[in-house]
XYZ file of N, CA and C in Angstrom:
642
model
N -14.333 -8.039 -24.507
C -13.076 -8.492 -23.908
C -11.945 -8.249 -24.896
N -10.779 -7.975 -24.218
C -9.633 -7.379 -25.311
C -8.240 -7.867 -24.790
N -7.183 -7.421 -25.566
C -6.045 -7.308 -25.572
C -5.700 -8.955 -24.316
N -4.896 -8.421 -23.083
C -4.723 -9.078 -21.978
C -5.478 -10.293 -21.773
N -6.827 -9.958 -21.554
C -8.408 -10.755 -20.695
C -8.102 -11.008 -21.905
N -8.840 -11.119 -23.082
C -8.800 -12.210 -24.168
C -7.862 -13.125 -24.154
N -6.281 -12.678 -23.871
C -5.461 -14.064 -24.133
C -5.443 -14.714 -23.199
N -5.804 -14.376 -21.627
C -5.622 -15.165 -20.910
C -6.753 -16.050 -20.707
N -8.325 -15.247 -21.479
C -8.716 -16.490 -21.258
C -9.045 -17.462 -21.873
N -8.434 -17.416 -23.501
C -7.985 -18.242 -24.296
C -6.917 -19.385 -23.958
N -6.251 -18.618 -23.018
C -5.023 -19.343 -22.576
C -5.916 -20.866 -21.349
N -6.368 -20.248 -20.549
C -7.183 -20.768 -19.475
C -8.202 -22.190 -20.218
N -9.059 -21.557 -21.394
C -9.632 -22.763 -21.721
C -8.789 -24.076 -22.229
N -7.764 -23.419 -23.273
C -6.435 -24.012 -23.559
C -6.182 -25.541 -22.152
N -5.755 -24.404 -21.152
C -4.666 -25.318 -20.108
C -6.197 -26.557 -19.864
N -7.344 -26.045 -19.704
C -8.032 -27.080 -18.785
C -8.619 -28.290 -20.155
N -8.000 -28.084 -21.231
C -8.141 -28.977 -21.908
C -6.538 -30.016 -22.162
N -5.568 -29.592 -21.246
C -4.191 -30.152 -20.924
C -3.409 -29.627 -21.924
N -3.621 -28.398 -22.152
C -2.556 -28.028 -23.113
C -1.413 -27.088 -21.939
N -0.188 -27.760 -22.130
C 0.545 -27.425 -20.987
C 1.678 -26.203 -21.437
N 1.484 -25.983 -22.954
C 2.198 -24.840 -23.138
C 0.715 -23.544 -22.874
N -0.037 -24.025 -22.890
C -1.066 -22.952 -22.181
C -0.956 -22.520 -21.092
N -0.679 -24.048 -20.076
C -0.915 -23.548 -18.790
C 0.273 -22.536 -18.510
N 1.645 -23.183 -18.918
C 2.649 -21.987 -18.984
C 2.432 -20.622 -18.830
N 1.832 -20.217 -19.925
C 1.181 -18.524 -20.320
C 0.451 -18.263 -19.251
N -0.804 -19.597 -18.855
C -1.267 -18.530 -18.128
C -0.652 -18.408 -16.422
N -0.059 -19.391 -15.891
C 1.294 -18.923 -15.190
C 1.959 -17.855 -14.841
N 2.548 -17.847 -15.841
C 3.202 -16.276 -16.502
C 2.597 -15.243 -15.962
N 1.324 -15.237 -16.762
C 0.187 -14.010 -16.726
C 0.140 -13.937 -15.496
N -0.344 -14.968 -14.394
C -0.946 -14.640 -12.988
C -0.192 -14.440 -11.933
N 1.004 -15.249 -12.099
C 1.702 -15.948 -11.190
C 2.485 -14.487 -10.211
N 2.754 -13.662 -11.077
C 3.585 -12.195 -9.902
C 2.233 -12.039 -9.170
N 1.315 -11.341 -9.824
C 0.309 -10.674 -8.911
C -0.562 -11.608 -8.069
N -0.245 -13.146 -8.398
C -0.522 -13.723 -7.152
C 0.483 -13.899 -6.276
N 1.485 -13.747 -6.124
C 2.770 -14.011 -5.542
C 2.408 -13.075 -4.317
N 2.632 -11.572 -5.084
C 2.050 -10.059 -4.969
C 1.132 -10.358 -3.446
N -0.005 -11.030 -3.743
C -0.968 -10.795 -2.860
C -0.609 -12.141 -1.552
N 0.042 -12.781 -1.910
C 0.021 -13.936 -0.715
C 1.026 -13.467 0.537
N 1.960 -12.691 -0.775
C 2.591 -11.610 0.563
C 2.031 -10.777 1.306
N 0.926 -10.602 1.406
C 0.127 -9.777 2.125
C -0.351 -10.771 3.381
N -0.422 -11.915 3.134
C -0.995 -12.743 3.727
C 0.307 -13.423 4.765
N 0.997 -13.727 3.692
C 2.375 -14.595 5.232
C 3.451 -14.114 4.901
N 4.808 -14.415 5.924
C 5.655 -13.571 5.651
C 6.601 -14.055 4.578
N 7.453 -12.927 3.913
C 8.016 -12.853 2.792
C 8.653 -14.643 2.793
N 9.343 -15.025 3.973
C 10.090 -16.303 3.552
C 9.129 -17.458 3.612
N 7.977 -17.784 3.747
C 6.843 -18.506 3.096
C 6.374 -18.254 2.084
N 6.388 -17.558 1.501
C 4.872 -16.466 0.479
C 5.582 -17.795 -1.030
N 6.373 -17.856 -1.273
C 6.907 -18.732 -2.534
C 6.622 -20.231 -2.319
N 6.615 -20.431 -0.997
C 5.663 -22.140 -0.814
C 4.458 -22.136 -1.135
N 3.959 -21.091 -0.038
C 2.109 -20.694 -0.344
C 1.682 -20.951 -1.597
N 2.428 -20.027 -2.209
C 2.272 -19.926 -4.159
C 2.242 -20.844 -4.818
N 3.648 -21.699 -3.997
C 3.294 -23.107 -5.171
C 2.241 -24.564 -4.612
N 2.253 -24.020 -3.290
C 0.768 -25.052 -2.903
C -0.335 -24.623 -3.843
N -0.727 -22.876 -3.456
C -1.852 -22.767 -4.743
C -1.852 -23.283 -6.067
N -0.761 -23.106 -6.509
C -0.147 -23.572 -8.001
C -0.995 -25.018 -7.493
N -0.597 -25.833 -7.325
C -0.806 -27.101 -7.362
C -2.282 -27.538 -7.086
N -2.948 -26.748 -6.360
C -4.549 -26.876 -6.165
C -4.602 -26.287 -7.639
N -4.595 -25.078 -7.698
C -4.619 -24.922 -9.404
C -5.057 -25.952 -10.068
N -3.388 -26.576 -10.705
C -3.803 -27.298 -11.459
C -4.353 -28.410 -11.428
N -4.454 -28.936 -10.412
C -5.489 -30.352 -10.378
C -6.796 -29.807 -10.678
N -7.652 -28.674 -10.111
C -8.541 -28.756 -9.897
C -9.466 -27.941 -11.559
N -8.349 -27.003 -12.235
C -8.633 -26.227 -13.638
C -9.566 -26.949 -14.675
N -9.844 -28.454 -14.107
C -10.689 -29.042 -15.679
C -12.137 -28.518 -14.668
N -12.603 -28.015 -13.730
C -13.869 -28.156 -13.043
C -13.637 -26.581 -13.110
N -12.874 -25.708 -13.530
C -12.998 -23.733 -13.679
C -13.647 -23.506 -14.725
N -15.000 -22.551 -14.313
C -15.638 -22.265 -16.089
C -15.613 -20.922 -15.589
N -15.206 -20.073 -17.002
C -15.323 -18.552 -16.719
C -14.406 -17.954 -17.711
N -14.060 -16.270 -17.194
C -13.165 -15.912 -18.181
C -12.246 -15.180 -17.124
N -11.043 -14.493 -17.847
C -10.049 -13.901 -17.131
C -10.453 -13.530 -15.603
N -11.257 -12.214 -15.481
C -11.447 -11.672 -14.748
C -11.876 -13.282 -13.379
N -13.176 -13.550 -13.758
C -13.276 -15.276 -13.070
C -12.101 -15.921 -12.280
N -11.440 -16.103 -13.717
C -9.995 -17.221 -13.449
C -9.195 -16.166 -12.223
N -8.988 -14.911 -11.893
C -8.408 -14.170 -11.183
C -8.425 -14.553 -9.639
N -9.921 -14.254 -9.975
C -10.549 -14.142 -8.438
C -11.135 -15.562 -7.822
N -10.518 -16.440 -8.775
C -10.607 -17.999 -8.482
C -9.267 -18.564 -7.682
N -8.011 -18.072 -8.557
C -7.031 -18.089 -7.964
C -6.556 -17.744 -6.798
N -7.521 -16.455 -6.815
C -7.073 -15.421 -5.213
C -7.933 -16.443 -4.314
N -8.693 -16.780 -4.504
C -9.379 -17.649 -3.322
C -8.477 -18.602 -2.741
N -8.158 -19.655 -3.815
C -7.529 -20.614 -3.225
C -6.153 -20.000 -2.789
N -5.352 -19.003 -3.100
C -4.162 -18.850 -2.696
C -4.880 -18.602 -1.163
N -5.371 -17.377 -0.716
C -6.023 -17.093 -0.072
C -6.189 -18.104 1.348
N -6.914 -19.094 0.531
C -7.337 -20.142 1.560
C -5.910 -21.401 1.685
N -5.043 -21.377 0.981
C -3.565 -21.778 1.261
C -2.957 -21.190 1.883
N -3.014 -19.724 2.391
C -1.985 -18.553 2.879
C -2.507 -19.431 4.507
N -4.322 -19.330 4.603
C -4.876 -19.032 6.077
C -4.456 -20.512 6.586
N -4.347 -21.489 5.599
C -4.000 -22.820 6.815
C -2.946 -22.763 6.444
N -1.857 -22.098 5.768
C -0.717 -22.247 6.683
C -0.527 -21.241 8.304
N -0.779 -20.805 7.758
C -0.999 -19.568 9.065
C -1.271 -20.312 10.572
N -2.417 -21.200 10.181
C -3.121 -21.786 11.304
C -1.958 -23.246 11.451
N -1.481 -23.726 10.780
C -0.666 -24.957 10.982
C 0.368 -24.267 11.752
N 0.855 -23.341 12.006
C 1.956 -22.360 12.552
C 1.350 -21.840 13.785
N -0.089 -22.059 14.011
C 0.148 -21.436 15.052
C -0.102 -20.250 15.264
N -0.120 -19.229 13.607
C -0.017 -17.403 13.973
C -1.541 -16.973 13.992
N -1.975 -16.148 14.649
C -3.426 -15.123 14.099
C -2.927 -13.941 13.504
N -3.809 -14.621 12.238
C -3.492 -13.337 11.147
C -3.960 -12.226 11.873
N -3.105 -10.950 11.851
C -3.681 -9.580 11.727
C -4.669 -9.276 11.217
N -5.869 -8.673 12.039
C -7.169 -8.016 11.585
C -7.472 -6.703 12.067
N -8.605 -6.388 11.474
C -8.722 -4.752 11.690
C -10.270 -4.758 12.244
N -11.346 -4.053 12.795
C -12.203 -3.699 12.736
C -13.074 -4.099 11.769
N -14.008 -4.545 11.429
C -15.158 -4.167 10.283
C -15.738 -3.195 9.773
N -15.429 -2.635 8.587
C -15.504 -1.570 8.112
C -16.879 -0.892 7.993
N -17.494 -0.070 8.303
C -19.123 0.220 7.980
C -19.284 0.562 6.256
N -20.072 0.109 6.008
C -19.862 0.236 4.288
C -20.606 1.812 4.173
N -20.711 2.656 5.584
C -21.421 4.265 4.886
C -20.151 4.849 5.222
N -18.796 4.451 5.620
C -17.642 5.387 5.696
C -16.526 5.413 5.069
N -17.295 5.487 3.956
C -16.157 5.547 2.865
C -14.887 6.544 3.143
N -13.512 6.494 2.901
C -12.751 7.888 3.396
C -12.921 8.292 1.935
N -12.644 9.410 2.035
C -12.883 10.650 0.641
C -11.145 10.767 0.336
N -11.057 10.446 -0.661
C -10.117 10.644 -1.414
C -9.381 11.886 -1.668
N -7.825 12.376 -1.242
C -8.019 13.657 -1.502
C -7.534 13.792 -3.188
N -8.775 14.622 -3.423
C -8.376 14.907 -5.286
C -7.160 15.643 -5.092
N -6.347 15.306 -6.702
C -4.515 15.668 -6.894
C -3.631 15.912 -5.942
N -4.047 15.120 -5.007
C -2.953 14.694 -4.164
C -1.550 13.894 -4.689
N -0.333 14.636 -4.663
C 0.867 13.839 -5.044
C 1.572 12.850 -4.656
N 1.146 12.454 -2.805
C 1.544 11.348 -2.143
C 1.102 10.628 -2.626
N -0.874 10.827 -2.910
C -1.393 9.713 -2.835
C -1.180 9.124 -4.052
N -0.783 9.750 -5.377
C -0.550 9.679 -6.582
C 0.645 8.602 -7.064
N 1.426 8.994 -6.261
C 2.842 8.244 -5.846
C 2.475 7.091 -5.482
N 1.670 6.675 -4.183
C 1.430 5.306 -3.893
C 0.986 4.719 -4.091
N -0.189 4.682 -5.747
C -0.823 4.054 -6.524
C 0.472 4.089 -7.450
N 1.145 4.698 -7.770
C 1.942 4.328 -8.961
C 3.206 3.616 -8.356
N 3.601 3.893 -7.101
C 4.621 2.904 -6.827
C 4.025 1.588 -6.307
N 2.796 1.384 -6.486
C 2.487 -0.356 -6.147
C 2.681 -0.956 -7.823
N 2.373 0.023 -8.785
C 2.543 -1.013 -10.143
C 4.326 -0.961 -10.355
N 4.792 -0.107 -9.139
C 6.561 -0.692 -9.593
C 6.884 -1.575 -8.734
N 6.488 -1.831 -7.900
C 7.212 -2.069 -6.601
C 7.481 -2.116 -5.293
N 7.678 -0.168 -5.470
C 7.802 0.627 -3.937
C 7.377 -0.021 -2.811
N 5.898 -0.032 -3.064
C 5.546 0.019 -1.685
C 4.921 -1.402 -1.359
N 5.369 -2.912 -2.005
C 5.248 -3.978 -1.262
C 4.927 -4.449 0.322
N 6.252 -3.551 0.407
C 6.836 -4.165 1.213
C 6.387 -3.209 2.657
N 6.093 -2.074 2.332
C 4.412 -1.419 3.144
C 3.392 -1.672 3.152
N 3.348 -2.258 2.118
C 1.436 -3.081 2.380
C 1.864 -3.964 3.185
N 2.656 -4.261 3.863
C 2.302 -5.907 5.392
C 2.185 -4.424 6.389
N 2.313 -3.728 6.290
C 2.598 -2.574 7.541
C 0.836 -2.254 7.581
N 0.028 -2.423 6.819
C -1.230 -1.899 6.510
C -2.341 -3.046 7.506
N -3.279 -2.680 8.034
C -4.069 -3.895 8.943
C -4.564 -4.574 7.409
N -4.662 -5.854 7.438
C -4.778 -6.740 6.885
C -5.581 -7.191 6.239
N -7.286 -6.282 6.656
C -8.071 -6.168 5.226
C -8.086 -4.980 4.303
N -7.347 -3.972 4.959
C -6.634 -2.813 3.935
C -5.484 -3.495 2.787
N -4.477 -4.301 3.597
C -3.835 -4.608 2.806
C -4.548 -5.807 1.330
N -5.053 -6.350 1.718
C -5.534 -7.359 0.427
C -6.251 -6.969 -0.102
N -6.978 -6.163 0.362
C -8.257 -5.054 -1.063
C -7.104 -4.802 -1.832
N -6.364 -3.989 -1.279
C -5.204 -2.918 -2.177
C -4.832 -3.590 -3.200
N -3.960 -5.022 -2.824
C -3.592 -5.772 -3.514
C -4.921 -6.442 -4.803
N -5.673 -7.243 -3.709
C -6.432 -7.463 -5.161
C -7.468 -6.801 -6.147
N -7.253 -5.516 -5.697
C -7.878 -4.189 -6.411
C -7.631 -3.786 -7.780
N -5.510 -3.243 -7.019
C -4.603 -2.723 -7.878
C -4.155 -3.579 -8.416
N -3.469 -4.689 -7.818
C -2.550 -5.400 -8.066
C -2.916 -6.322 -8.867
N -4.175 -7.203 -8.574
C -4.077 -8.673 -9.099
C -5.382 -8.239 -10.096
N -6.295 -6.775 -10.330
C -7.139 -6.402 -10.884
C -8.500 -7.233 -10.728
N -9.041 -7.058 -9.387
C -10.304 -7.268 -9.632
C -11.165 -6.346 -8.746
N -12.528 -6.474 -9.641
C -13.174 -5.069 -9.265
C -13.420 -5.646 -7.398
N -14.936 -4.891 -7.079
C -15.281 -5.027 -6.088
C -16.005 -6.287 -5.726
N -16.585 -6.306 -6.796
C -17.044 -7.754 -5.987
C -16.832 -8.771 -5.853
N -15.407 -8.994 -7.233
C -14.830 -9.939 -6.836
C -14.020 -10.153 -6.195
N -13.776 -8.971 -5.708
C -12.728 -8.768 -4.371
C -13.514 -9.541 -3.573
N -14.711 -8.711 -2.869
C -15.976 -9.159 -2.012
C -15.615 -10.951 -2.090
N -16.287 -11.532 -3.444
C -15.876 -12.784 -3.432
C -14.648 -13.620 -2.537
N -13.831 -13.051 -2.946
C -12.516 -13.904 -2.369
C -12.333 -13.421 -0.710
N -12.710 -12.474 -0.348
C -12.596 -11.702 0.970
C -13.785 -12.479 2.102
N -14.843 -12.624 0.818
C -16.162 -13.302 1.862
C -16.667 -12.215 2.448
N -16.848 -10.941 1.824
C -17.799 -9.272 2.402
C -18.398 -8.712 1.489
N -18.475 -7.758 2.007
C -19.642 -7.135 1.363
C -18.761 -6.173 0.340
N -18.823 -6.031 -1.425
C -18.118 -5.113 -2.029
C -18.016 -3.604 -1.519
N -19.328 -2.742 -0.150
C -18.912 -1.684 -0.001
C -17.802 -1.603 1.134
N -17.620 -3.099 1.560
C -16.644 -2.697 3.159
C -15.338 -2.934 2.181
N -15.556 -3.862 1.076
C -14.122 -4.162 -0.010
C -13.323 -2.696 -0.279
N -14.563 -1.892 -0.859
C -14.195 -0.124 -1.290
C -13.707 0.567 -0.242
N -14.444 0.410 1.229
C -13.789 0.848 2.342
C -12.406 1.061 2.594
N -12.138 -0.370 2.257
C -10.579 -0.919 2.960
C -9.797 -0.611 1.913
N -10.163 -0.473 0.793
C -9.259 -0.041 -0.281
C -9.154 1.578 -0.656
N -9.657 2.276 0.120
C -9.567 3.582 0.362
C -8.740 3.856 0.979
N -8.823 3.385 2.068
C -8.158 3.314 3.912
C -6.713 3.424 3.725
N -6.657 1.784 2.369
C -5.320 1.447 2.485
C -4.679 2.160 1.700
N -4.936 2.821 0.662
C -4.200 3.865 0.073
C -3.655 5.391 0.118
N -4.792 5.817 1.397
C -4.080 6.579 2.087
C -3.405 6.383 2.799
N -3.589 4.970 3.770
C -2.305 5.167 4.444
C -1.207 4.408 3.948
N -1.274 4.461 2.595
C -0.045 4.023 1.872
C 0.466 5.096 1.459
N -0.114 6.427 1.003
C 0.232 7.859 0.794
C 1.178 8.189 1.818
N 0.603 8.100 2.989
C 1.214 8.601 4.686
C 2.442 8.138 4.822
N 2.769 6.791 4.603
C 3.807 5.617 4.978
C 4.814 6.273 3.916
N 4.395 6.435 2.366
C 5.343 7.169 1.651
C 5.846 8.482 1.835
N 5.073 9.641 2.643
C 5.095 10.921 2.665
C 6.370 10.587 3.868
N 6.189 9.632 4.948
C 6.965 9.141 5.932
C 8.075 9.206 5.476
N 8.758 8.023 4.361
C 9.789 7.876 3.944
C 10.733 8.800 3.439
N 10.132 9.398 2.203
C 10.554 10.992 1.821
C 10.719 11.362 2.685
N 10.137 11.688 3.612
C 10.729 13.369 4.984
C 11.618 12.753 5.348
N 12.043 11.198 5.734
C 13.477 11.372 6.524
C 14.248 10.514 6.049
N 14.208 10.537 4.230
C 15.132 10.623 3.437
C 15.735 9.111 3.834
N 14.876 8.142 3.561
C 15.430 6.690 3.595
C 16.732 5.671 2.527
N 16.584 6.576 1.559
C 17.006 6.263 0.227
C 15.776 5.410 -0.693
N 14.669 5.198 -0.244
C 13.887 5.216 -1.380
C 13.878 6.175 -2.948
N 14.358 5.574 -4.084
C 13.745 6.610 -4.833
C 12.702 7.056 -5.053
N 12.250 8.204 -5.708
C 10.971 8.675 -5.462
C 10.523 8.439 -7.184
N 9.443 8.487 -7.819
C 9.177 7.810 -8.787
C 9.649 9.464 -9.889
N 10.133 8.626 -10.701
C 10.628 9.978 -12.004
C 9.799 10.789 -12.740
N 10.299 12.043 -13.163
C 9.610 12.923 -13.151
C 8.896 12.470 -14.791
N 7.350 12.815 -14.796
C 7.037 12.507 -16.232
C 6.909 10.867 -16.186
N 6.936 10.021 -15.175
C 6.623 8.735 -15.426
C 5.184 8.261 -15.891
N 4.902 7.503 -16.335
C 3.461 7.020 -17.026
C 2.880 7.301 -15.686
N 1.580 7.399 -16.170
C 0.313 7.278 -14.998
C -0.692 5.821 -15.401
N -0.472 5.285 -15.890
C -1.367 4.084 -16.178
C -2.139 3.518 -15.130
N -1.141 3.143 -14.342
C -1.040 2.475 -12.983
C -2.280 3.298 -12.018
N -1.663 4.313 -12.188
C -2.600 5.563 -11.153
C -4.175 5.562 -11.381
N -4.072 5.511 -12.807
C -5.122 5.689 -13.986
C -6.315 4.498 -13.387
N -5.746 3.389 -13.678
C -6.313 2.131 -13.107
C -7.120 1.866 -12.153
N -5.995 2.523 -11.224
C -6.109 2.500 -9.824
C -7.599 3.405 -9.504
N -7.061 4.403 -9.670
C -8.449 5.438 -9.649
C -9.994 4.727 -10.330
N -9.436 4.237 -11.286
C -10.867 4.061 -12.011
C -11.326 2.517 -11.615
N -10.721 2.105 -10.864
C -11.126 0.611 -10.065
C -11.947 1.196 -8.896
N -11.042 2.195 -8.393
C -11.724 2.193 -7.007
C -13.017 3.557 -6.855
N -13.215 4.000 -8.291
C -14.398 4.948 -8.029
C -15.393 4.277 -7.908
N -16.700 5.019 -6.825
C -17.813 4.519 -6.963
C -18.905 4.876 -7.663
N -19.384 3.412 -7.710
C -20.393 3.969 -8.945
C -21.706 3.627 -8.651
């Protein structure tokens, strides 16, 4: 364990022993890319309540969390998760769903593709947020807690309640048609910028090497 995962989960044992400049950090650390993913779940002018209901299951419940970063992640995504769905249901809405994915149809990735390249690197800026609600709804939260909130497959699986190959499925699915949705924008010249020339690939990097199978 290194760099990041080490401090946070230094930070984590920290908070559940009440050290509250811990819990701060690890806050900090989680708090966008859970934000990130609850937007996937309800719409933009809820998603900051959701967050801080989770927040608050959080912290009551952190002296009973044993684990490390990666753990603490996909602990969080649950309960946000399961805060997003009863609000949902106190409202009244049915979440958007998709089909069940067969875990032998994986889509094939197209190698050096530049759309698709683009829409892994514009989720670590930004871009395409606000296209992942456009995505059916177990495409969209793989994506998110894949790329976004970094967890592999099964702890995706975990928080999703499936199987890690339908997790890989939907996180295929959704990145092409996050490629498509961007290739969309470009052709009829929305004013999106398009990401700069020579920008890091980290993001991409990540991305790719989360979602290969192994």
């Amino acid at each position: 364990m290194q760099g990041e995962d080490a401090e946070l989960t230094a930070a984590v044992l920290a908070a559940r022993e009440g050290d509250e400049c811990a819990f701060r950090t690890v806050y900090r650390a989680v708090h966008p890319r859970l934000l990130g993913y609850v937007r996937t779940l309800v719409p933009e002018a809820d998603a900051e309540d959701v967050a801080s209901e989770a927040w608050l299951q959080i912290a009551r419940d952190l002296d009973r969390f044993d684990g490390d970063a990666d753990r603490f992640r996909g602990w969080t995504a649950r309960i946000a998760r399961n805060r997003a769905l009863d609000h949902i249901r106190a409202r009244g809405r049915r979440p958007a769903s998709s089909p069940v994915d067969d875990d032998n149809e994986l889509a094939v990735l197209p190698a050096g593709s530049d759309t698709f390249d683009e829409a892994l690197e514009s989720i670590g800026t930004g871009r395409t947020m606000a296209l992942i609600s456009r995505l059916p709804r177990d495409q969209a939260e793989a994506v998110v807690l894949r790329v976004v909130v970094g967890l592999d497959a099964k702890g995706a699986a975990q928080v999703l309640g499936k199987r890690p190959g339908a997790v890989r499925t939907a996180a295929h699915r959704g990145l092409r048609k996050l490629a498509e949705l961007l290739d969309g924008e470009d052709a009829i010249g929305d004013g999106v910028p398009a990401p700069r020339a020579g920008a890091p690939r980290t993001v991409t990097e990540k991305a790719r090497r989360t979602l290969r199978e192994t």
